[in-house]
């Protein structure tokens, strides 16, 4: 194709209308409305949609097609083109999930401009379903890390050595947030000090706030980190150790804390173990909880900014390698998956696990059962073999 863009439009764009006369108050309201509009989607979703639209525009420009409003046939050609692209290894460059995300970006742009969404046409949706069946493969889920794995990883860290002990304290807390709290990496990275509340009976309450599964922040969001039977399995102790280190005023105080409070004794204020290292007053701040750290061979520094979710993922893989484990099939989500698998092996019900991990569908929890704990709730175990 060449020359002027081919206009294959399901619905023409509306005729231009004259902008009405508006006063200063209405202009201010318009600015507020535009700002509110930016919060309808998460930042990651907005970036994905913008990238998707750029890709669609480039395809249309290369083939002299009209991108807005686009005809369903144009979108079908776009889907077909994506299905044919290969990477350097000869494998499909675009997964079906990526193609659907690209189409969502195209749909979003059309709907925002007040024109018909061409991606909802049966010819487009049928094409995507056909591609999905053609490429049907079992999704690769991260393998779970069970309690023994977690203790092995934490036990391999240099907790009583300066400066390595500083990052070890932070990483230990991050791992317990992922395992005991069943937090996603983005949720753990987004926590603030005032997201954490000390609780005399339960240990620690964590208010997750807005998250991937609750962007409107309307669902119950309290996660419990209970006291551990031993200091080495006590997530509240990890909270106390890290926050105390963060509050240290100099290198000497940091080293004193590292050498004085190790994993052999409770430091969380559990009944009968003495006072905790911190109090509720130490948590009355909206500063990040898990902060980025820098260390060399002689010193360590705790930054003001939060660690990122990607950094937590990388950290866990590095810690696994240090513990002599192969991290290739794992990620930070392995801690959340491990929570489900370990709890189920210890007799927890689906309802209990859903409450702990804030899952809304039982089927989501059961996926982990079938994949990693197939003997659970399985009649084969009752055959008397």
GROMACS .gro file of C-alpha atoms in nm:
model
  385
    1UNK     CA    1   0.000   0.000   0.000
    2UNK     CA    2   0.117   0.353  -0.058
    3UNK     CA    3   0.006   0.709  -0.095
    4UNK     CA    4  -0.254   0.863   0.137
    5UNK     CA    5  -0.367   0.663   0.441
    6UNK     CA    6  -0.653   0.427   0.369
    7UNK     CA    7  -0.958   0.529   0.571
    8UNK     CA    8  -1.119   0.206   0.684
    9UNK     CA    9  -1.318   0.352   0.969
   10UNK     CA   10  -1.602   0.183   1.153
   11UNK     CA   11  -1.722   0.522   1.275
   12UNK     CA   12  -1.599   0.859   1.157
   13UNK     CA   13  -1.454   1.097   1.411
   14UNK     CA   14  -1.712   1.355   1.528
   15UNK     CA   15  -1.717   1.690   1.354
   16UNK     CA   16  -1.516   1.958   1.526
   17UNK     CA   17  -1.723   2.187   1.746
   18UNK     CA   18  -1.643   2.536   1.859
   19UNK     CA   19  -1.508   2.556   2.211
   20UNK     CA   20  -1.765   2.730   2.431
   21UNK     CA   21  -1.682   3.045   2.620
   22UNK     CA   22  -1.573   2.945   2.969
   23UNK     CA   23  -1.478   3.157   3.266
   24UNK     CA   24  -1.178   3.125   3.496
   25UNK     CA   25  -1.364   2.901   3.744
   26UNK     CA   26  -1.456   2.653   3.470
   27UNK     CA   27  -1.096   2.654   3.345
   28UNK     CA   28  -0.983   2.563   3.696
   29UNK     CA   29  -1.241   2.285   3.712
   30UNK     CA   30  -1.123   2.157   3.376
   31UNK     CA   31  -0.766   2.144   3.506
   32UNK     CA   32  -0.884   1.950   3.812
   33UNK     CA   33  -1.083   1.707   3.593
   34UNK     CA   34  -0.780   1.643   3.373
   35UNK     CA   35  -0.568   1.573   3.681
   36UNK     CA   36  -0.828   1.330   3.817
   37UNK     CA   37  -0.836   1.155   3.481
   38UNK     CA   38  -0.468   1.065   3.519
   39UNK     CA   39  -0.554   0.857   3.826
   40UNK     CA   40  -0.810   0.632   3.658
   41UNK     CA   41  -0.531   0.393   3.558
   42UNK     CA   42  -0.214   0.295   3.739
   43UNK     CA   43   0.113   0.447   3.619
   44UNK     CA   44   0.229   0.111   3.483
   45UNK     CA   45  -0.095   0.062   3.291
   46UNK     CA   46  -0.076   0.411   3.143
   47UNK     CA   47   0.279   0.349   3.025
   48UNK     CA   48   0.180   0.014   2.875
   49UNK     CA   49  -0.115   0.171   2.689
   50UNK     CA   50   0.099   0.456   2.559
   51UNK     CA   51   0.356   0.205   2.429
   52UNK     CA   52   0.078  -0.001   2.272
   53UNK     CA   53  -0.065   0.300   2.093
   54UNK     CA   54   0.275   0.403   1.959
   55UNK     CA   55   0.324   0.052   1.821
   56UNK     CA   56  -0.017   0.057   1.652
   57UNK     CA   57   0.048   0.400   1.504
   58UNK     CA   58   0.381   0.284   1.364
   59UNK     CA   59   0.215  -0.019   1.205
   60UNK     CA   60  -0.056   0.196   1.049
   61UNK     CA   61   0.197   0.451   0.924
   62UNK     CA   62   0.409   0.177   0.765
   63UNK     CA   63   0.106   0.044   0.577
   64UNK     CA   64  -0.068   0.377   0.506
   65UNK     CA   65  -0.365   0.291   0.727
   66UNK     CA   66  -0.571   0.526   0.942
   67UNK     CA   67  -0.505   0.460   1.313
   68UNK     CA   68  -0.785   0.674   1.459
   69UNK     CA   69  -1.059   0.581   1.413
   70UNK     CA   70  -0.938   0.240   1.300
   71UNK     CA   71  -1.143  -0.017   1.111
   72UNK     CA   72  -1.163  -0.365   1.268
   73UNK     CA   73  -0.988  -0.503   0.959
   74UNK     CA   74  -0.691  -0.278   1.031
   75UNK     CA   75  -0.674  -0.421   1.383
   76UNK     CA   76  -0.700  -0.777   1.246
   77UNK     CA   77  -0.401  -0.710   1.020
   78UNK     CA   78  -0.215  -0.568   1.322
   79UNK     CA   79  -0.286  -0.885   1.523
   80UNK     CA   80  -0.176  -1.102   1.232
   81UNK     CA   81   0.144  -0.898   1.198
   82UNK     CA   82   0.226  -0.936   1.569
   83UNK     CA   83   0.159  -1.311   1.551
   84UNK     CA   84   0.425  -1.345   1.278
   85UNK     CA   85   0.707  -1.153   1.451
   86UNK     CA   86   0.994  -1.367   1.582
   87UNK     CA   87   1.282  -1.290   1.815
   88UNK     CA   88   1.649  -1.371   1.760
   89UNK     CA   89   1.588  -1.729   1.876
   90UNK     CA   90   1.308  -1.786   1.626
   91UNK     CA   91   1.040  -1.777   1.896
   92UNK     CA   92   0.725  -1.558   1.892
   93UNK     CA   93   0.820  -1.202   1.981
   94UNK     CA   94   0.473  -1.120   2.115
   95UNK     CA   95   0.294  -1.352   2.356
   96UNK     CA   96  -0.084  -1.372   2.347
   97UNK     CA   97  -0.091  -1.177   2.675
   98UNK     CA   98   0.119  -0.900   2.518
   99UNK     CA   99  -0.104  -0.890   2.211
  100UNK     CA  100  -0.410  -0.853   2.433
  101UNK     CA  101  -0.236  -0.573   2.621
  102UNK     CA  102  -0.157  -0.397   2.293
  103UNK     CA  103  -0.521  -0.423   2.190
  104UNK     CA  104  -0.628  -0.284   2.528
  105UNK     CA  105  -0.412   0.020   2.458
  106UNK     CA  106  -0.573   0.066   2.116
  107UNK     CA  107  -0.920   0.032   2.270
  108UNK     CA  108  -0.840   0.283   2.544
  109UNK     CA  109  -0.728   0.546   2.294
  110UNK     CA  110  -1.042   0.504   2.081
  111UNK     CA  111  -1.277   0.521   2.377
  112UNK     CA  112  -1.104   0.828   2.520
  113UNK     CA  113  -1.148   1.001   2.183
  114UNK     CA  114  -1.517   0.914   2.176
  115UNK     CA  115  -1.511   0.675   1.880
  116UNK     CA  116  -1.606   0.311   1.839
  117UNK     CA  117  -1.364   0.055   1.983
  118UNK     CA  118  -1.257  -0.161   1.687
  119UNK     CA  119  -1.093  -0.424   1.909
  120UNK     CA  120  -1.432  -0.538   2.037
  121UNK     CA  121  -1.537  -0.651   1.689
  122UNK     CA  122  -1.604  -1.025   1.669
  123UNK     CA  123  -1.354  -1.061   1.388
  124UNK     CA  124  -1.076  -0.926   1.612
  125UNK     CA  125  -1.168  -1.116   1.930
  126UNK     CA  126  -1.209  -1.438   1.733
  127UNK     CA  127  -0.866  -1.397   1.579
  128UNK     CA  128  -0.707  -1.358   1.923
  129UNK     CA  129  -0.891  -1.664   2.057
  130UNK     CA  130  -0.769  -1.866   1.762
  131UNK     CA  131  -0.411  -1.756   1.824
  132UNK     CA  132  -0.444  -1.842   2.194
  133UNK     CA  133  -0.555  -2.197   2.109
  134UNK     CA  134  -0.277  -2.235   1.855
  135UNK     CA  135  -0.016  -2.135   2.112
  136UNK     CA  136  -0.177  -2.301   2.412
  137UNK     CA  137   0.099  -2.371   2.666
  138UNK     CA  138   0.094  -2.419   3.040
  139UNK     CA  139   0.190  -2.095   3.217
  140UNK     CA  140   0.525  -2.104   3.395
  141UNK     CA  141   0.468  -2.015   3.758
  142UNK     CA  142   0.740  -1.936   4.005
  143UNK     CA  143   0.816  -2.229   4.230
  144UNK     CA  144   0.733  -2.175   4.598
  145UNK     CA  145   0.985  -2.122   4.873
  146UNK     CA  146   0.883  -2.313   5.186
  147UNK     CA  147   0.974  -2.232   5.546
  148UNK     CA  148   1.291  -2.442   5.545
  149UNK     CA  149   1.402  -2.260   5.228
  150UNK     CA  150   1.336  -1.921   5.386
  151UNK     CA  151   1.532  -2.012   5.699
  152UNK     CA  152   1.819  -2.140   5.484
  153UNK     CA  153   1.835  -1.812   5.290
  154UNK     CA  154   1.816  -1.595   5.603
  155UNK     CA  155   2.063  -1.816   5.788
  156UNK     CA  156   2.326  -1.775   5.516
  157UNK     CA  157   2.338  -1.395   5.556
  158UNK     CA  158   2.609  -1.221   5.755
  159UNK     CA  159   2.394  -1.068   6.028
  160UNK     CA  160   2.671  -0.994   6.277
  161UNK     CA  161   2.920  -0.837   6.035
  162UNK     CA  162   2.951  -0.468   5.952
  163UNK     CA  163   2.863  -0.341   5.694
  164UNK     CA  164   2.700  -0.654   5.545
  165UNK     CA  165   2.467  -0.685   5.843
  166UNK     CA  166   2.281  -0.366   5.751
  167UNK     CA  167   2.152  -0.498   5.420
  168UNK     CA  168   2.102  -0.841   5.580
  169UNK     CA  169   1.859  -0.688   5.831
  170UNK     CA  170   1.661  -0.515   5.556
  171UNK     CA  171   1.658  -0.821   5.331
  172UNK     CA  172   1.544  -1.044   5.618
  173UNK     CA  173   1.246  -0.817   5.680
  174UNK     CA  174   1.166  -0.807   5.307
  175UNK     CA  175   1.169  -1.188   5.291
  176UNK     CA  176   0.935  -1.220   5.590
  177UNK     CA  177   0.701  -0.964   5.436
  178UNK     CA  178   0.688  -1.179   5.124
  179UNK     CA  179   0.651  -1.512   5.306
  180UNK     CA  180   0.467  -1.450   5.634
  181UNK     CA  181   0.278  -1.150   5.499
  182UNK     CA  182   0.224  -1.296   5.149
  183UNK     CA  183   0.297  -0.952   5.003
  184UNK     CA  184   0.372  -0.890   4.639
  185UNK     CA  185   0.706  -0.722   4.572
  186UNK     CA  186   0.536  -0.394   4.472
  187UNK     CA  187   0.338  -0.398   4.797
  188UNK     CA  188   0.645  -0.462   5.012
  189UNK     CA  189   0.843  -0.189   4.833
  190UNK     CA  190   0.557   0.060   4.876
  191UNK     CA  191   0.522   0.026   5.254
  192UNK     CA  192   0.587   0.327   5.476
  193UNK     CA  193   0.687   0.328   5.841
  194UNK     CA  194   0.334   0.425   5.940
  195UNK     CA  195   0.203   0.126   5.744
  196UNK     CA  196   0.334  -0.084   6.034
  197UNK     CA  197   0.173  -0.103   6.377
  198UNK     CA  198   0.305  -0.294   6.678
  199UNK     CA  199   0.042  -0.514   6.840
  200UNK     CA  200   0.084  -0.654   7.189
  201UNK     CA  201  -0.098  -0.983   7.116
  202UNK     CA  202  -0.056  -1.042   6.742
  203UNK     CA  203   0.298  -0.916   6.678
  204UNK     CA  204   0.280  -0.665   6.393
  205UNK     CA  205  -0.006  -0.539   6.178
  206UNK     CA  206   0.080  -0.416   5.830
  207UNK     CA  207  -0.162  -0.193   5.638
  208UNK     CA  208  -0.089  -0.263   5.272
  209UNK     CA  209  -0.305   0.017   5.129
  210UNK     CA  210  -0.367   0.051   4.758
  211UNK     CA  211  -0.220  -0.241   4.565
  212UNK     CA  212  -0.226  -0.422   4.234
  213UNK     CA  213  -0.544  -0.608   4.330
  214UNK     CA  214  -0.704  -0.313   4.511
  215UNK     CA  215  -0.617   0.006   4.326
  216UNK     CA  216  -0.912   0.192   4.483
  217UNK     CA  217  -0.789   0.099   4.833
  218UNK     CA  218  -1.136  -0.011   4.947
  219UNK     CA  219  -1.079  -0.373   5.054
  220UNK     CA  220  -0.952  -0.501   5.393
  221UNK     CA  221  -0.576  -0.459   5.381
  222UNK     CA  222  -0.440  -0.564   5.721
  223UNK     CA  223  -0.168  -0.830   5.713
  224UNK     CA  224  -0.051  -0.995   6.035
  225UNK     CA  225   0.313  -1.079   6.104
  226UNK     CA  226   0.278  -1.303   6.412
  227UNK     CA  227   0.534  -1.362   6.683
  228UNK     CA  228   0.753  -1.660   6.600
  229UNK     CA  229   0.804  -1.951   6.837
  230UNK     CA  230   1.178  -1.894   6.799
  231UNK     CA  231   1.371  -1.575   6.722
  232UNK     CA  232   1.484  -1.716   6.389
  233UNK     CA  233   1.121  -1.751   6.271
  234UNK     CA  234   0.994  -1.425   6.420
  235UNK     CA  235   0.897  -1.163   6.161
  236UNK     CA  236   0.825  -0.895   6.427
  237UNK     CA  237   1.186  -0.932   6.542
  238UNK     CA  238   1.294  -0.852   6.185
  239UNK     CA  239   1.082  -0.535   6.196
  240UNK     CA  240   1.242  -0.425   6.523
  241UNK     CA  241   1.597  -0.497   6.405
  242UNK     CA  242   1.564  -0.309   6.077
  243UNK     CA  243   1.385  -0.002   6.213
  244UNK     CA  244   1.635   0.022   6.500
  245UNK     CA  245   1.924   0.011   6.251
  246UNK     CA  246   1.753   0.275   6.036
  247UNK     CA  247   1.731   0.501   6.341
  248UNK     CA  248   2.097   0.459   6.434
  249UNK     CA  249   2.269   0.798   6.435
  250UNK     CA  250   2.621   0.687   6.349
  251UNK     CA  251   2.844   0.397   6.258
  252UNK     CA  252   2.927   0.312   6.619
  253UNK     CA  253   2.560   0.277   6.717
  254UNK     CA  254   2.491   0.072   6.406
  255UNK     CA  255   2.773  -0.168   6.484
  256UNK     CA  256   2.659  -0.195   6.847
  257UNK     CA  257   2.311  -0.295   6.735
  258UNK     CA  258   2.444  -0.548   6.486
  259UNK     CA  259   2.669  -0.717   6.739
  260UNK     CA  260   2.423  -0.706   7.032
  261UNK     CA  261   2.100  -0.836   6.880
  262UNK     CA  262   2.128  -1.142   6.663
  263UNK     CA  263   1.884  -1.419   6.568
  264UNK     CA  264   1.934  -1.607   6.896
  265UNK     CA  265   1.703  -1.389   7.107
  266UNK     CA  266   1.370  -1.213   7.070
  267UNK     CA  267   1.396  -0.836   7.035
  268UNK     CA  268   1.030  -0.770   6.953
  269UNK     CA  269   0.881  -0.739   7.301
  270UNK     CA  270   0.707  -1.077   7.289
  271UNK     CA  271   0.562  -1.162   7.631
  272UNK     CA  272   0.833  -1.276   7.867
  273UNK     CA  273   1.123  -1.165   7.646
  274UNK     CA  274   1.171  -0.808   7.765
  275UNK     CA  275   1.110  -0.475   7.585
  276UNK     CA  276   1.136  -0.443   7.209
  277UNK     CA  277   1.406  -0.245   7.032
  278UNK     CA  278   1.153   0.008   6.901
  279UNK     CA  279   0.822   0.158   7.009
  280UNK     CA  280   0.517   0.284   6.820
  281UNK     CA  281   0.671   0.631   6.820
  282UNK     CA  282   0.943   0.506   6.583
  283UNK     CA  283   0.677   0.423   6.324
  284UNK     CA  284   0.498   0.759   6.313
  285UNK     CA  285   0.637   0.868   5.976
  286UNK     CA  286   0.540   0.838   5.610
  287UNK     CA  287   0.903   0.765   5.516
  288UNK     CA  288   0.968   0.439   5.329
  289UNK     CA  289   1.003   0.123   5.539
  290UNK     CA  290   1.233  -0.075   5.310
  291UNK     CA  291   1.498   0.170   5.197
  292UNK     CA  292   1.772   0.138   4.942
  293UNK     CA  293   2.112   0.070   5.096
  294UNK     CA  294   2.465   0.127   4.976
  295UNK     CA  295   2.767  -0.050   5.115
  296UNK     CA  296   3.126  -0.115   5.030
  297UNK     CA  297   3.387  -0.314   5.220
  298UNK     CA  298   3.414  -0.058   5.501
  299UNK     CA  299   3.084   0.125   5.543
  300UNK     CA  300   2.711   0.116   5.481
  301UNK     CA  301   2.459   0.389   5.415
  302UNK     CA  302   2.079   0.376   5.428
  303UNK     CA  303   1.921   0.605   5.168
  304UNK     CA  304   1.601   0.803   5.209
  305UNK     CA  305   1.427   0.658   4.903
  306UNK     CA  306   1.242   0.328   4.895
  307UNK     CA  307   1.385   0.013   4.747
  308UNK     CA  308   1.207  -0.089   4.424
  309UNK     CA  309   1.008  -0.404   4.361
  310UNK     CA  310   1.255  -0.508   4.093
  311UNK     CA  311   1.539  -0.465   4.342
  312UNK     CA  312   1.361  -0.697   4.588
  313UNK     CA  313   1.328  -0.959   4.315
  314UNK     CA  314   1.699  -0.930   4.230
  315UNK     CA  315   1.792  -0.937   4.598
  316UNK     CA  316   1.610  -1.262   4.662
  317UNK     CA  317   1.775  -1.437   4.369
  318UNK     CA  318   2.118  -1.317   4.485
  319UNK     CA  319   2.050  -1.433   4.842
  320UNK     CA  320   1.940  -1.774   4.713
  321UNK     CA  321   2.262  -1.810   4.517
  322UNK     CA  322   2.462  -1.716   4.827
  323UNK     CA  323   2.277  -1.990   5.015
  324UNK     CA  324   2.382  -2.247   4.754
  325UNK     CA  325   2.038  -2.266   4.592
  326UNK     CA  326   1.954  -2.253   4.221
  327UNK     CA  327   1.736  -1.941   4.174
  328UNK     CA  328   1.647  -1.998   3.807
  329UNK     CA  329   1.285  -2.106   3.870
  330UNK     CA  330   1.217  -1.857   4.149
  331UNK     CA  331   1.131  -1.493   4.207
  332UNK     CA  332   0.996  -1.272   4.485
  333UNK     CA  333   0.651  -1.415   4.411
  334UNK     CA  334   0.791  -1.751   4.524
  335UNK     CA  335   0.752  -1.623   4.881
  336UNK     CA  336   0.380  -1.555   4.831
  337UNK     CA  337   0.339  -1.892   4.660
  338UNK     CA  338   0.535  -2.049   4.945
  339UNK     CA  339   0.295  -1.902   5.200
  340UNK     CA  340   0.006  -2.083   5.031
  341UNK     CA  341   0.189  -2.412   4.988
  342UNK     CA  342   0.335  -2.420   5.339
  343UNK     CA  343   0.006  -2.321   5.502
  344UNK     CA  344  -0.184  -2.585   5.306
  345UNK     CA  345   0.069  -2.853   5.400
  346UNK     CA  346   0.020  -2.752   5.764
  347UNK     CA  347  -0.359  -2.793   5.737
  348UNK     CA  348  -0.481  -2.438   5.665
  349UNK     CA  349  -0.818  -2.402   5.493
  350UNK     CA  350  -0.872  -2.212   5.170
  351UNK     CA  351  -1.063  -1.944   5.361
  352UNK     CA  352  -0.773  -1.892   5.602
  353UNK     CA  353  -0.524  -1.859   5.317
  354UNK     CA  354  -0.750  -1.622   5.123
  355UNK     CA  355  -0.775  -1.397   5.428
  356UNK     CA  356  -0.401  -1.396   5.491
  357UNK     CA  357  -0.306  -1.320   5.129
  358UNK     CA  358  -0.612  -1.103   5.050
  359UNK     CA  359  -0.715  -1.333   4.766
  360UNK     CA  360  -1.070  -1.276   4.644
  361UNK     CA  361  -1.115  -1.608   4.458
  362UNK     CA  362  -1.066  -1.955   4.603
  363UNK     CA  363  -0.960  -2.081   4.261
  364UNK     CA  364  -0.650  -1.862   4.274
  365UNK     CA  365  -0.542  -2.032   4.595
  366UNK     CA  366  -0.624  -2.377   4.460
  367UNK     CA  367  -0.391  -2.325   4.163
  368UNK     CA  368  -0.095  -2.343   4.401
  369UNK     CA  369  -0.233  -2.666   4.547
  370UNK     CA  370  -0.256  -2.840   4.212
  371UNK     CA  371   0.085  -2.721   4.099
  372UNK     CA  372   0.299  -2.766   4.408
  373UNK     CA  373   0.104  -2.970   4.664
  374UNK     CA  374  -0.089  -3.225   4.455
  375UNK     CA  375  -0.139  -3.469   4.742
  376UNK     CA  376  -0.348  -3.217   4.940
  377UNK     CA  377  -0.724  -3.283   4.942
  378UNK     CA  378  -0.666  -3.566   4.695
  379UNK     CA  379  -0.870  -3.887   4.722
  380UNK     CA  380  -0.568  -4.092   4.619
  381UNK     CA  381  -0.438  -4.042   4.972
  382UNK     CA  382  -0.749  -4.223   5.108
  383UNK     CA  383  -0.723  -4.541   4.902
  384UNK     CA  384  -0.549  -4.730   5.180
  385UNK     CA  385  -0.243  -4.800   4.969
   0.00000   0.00000   0.00000
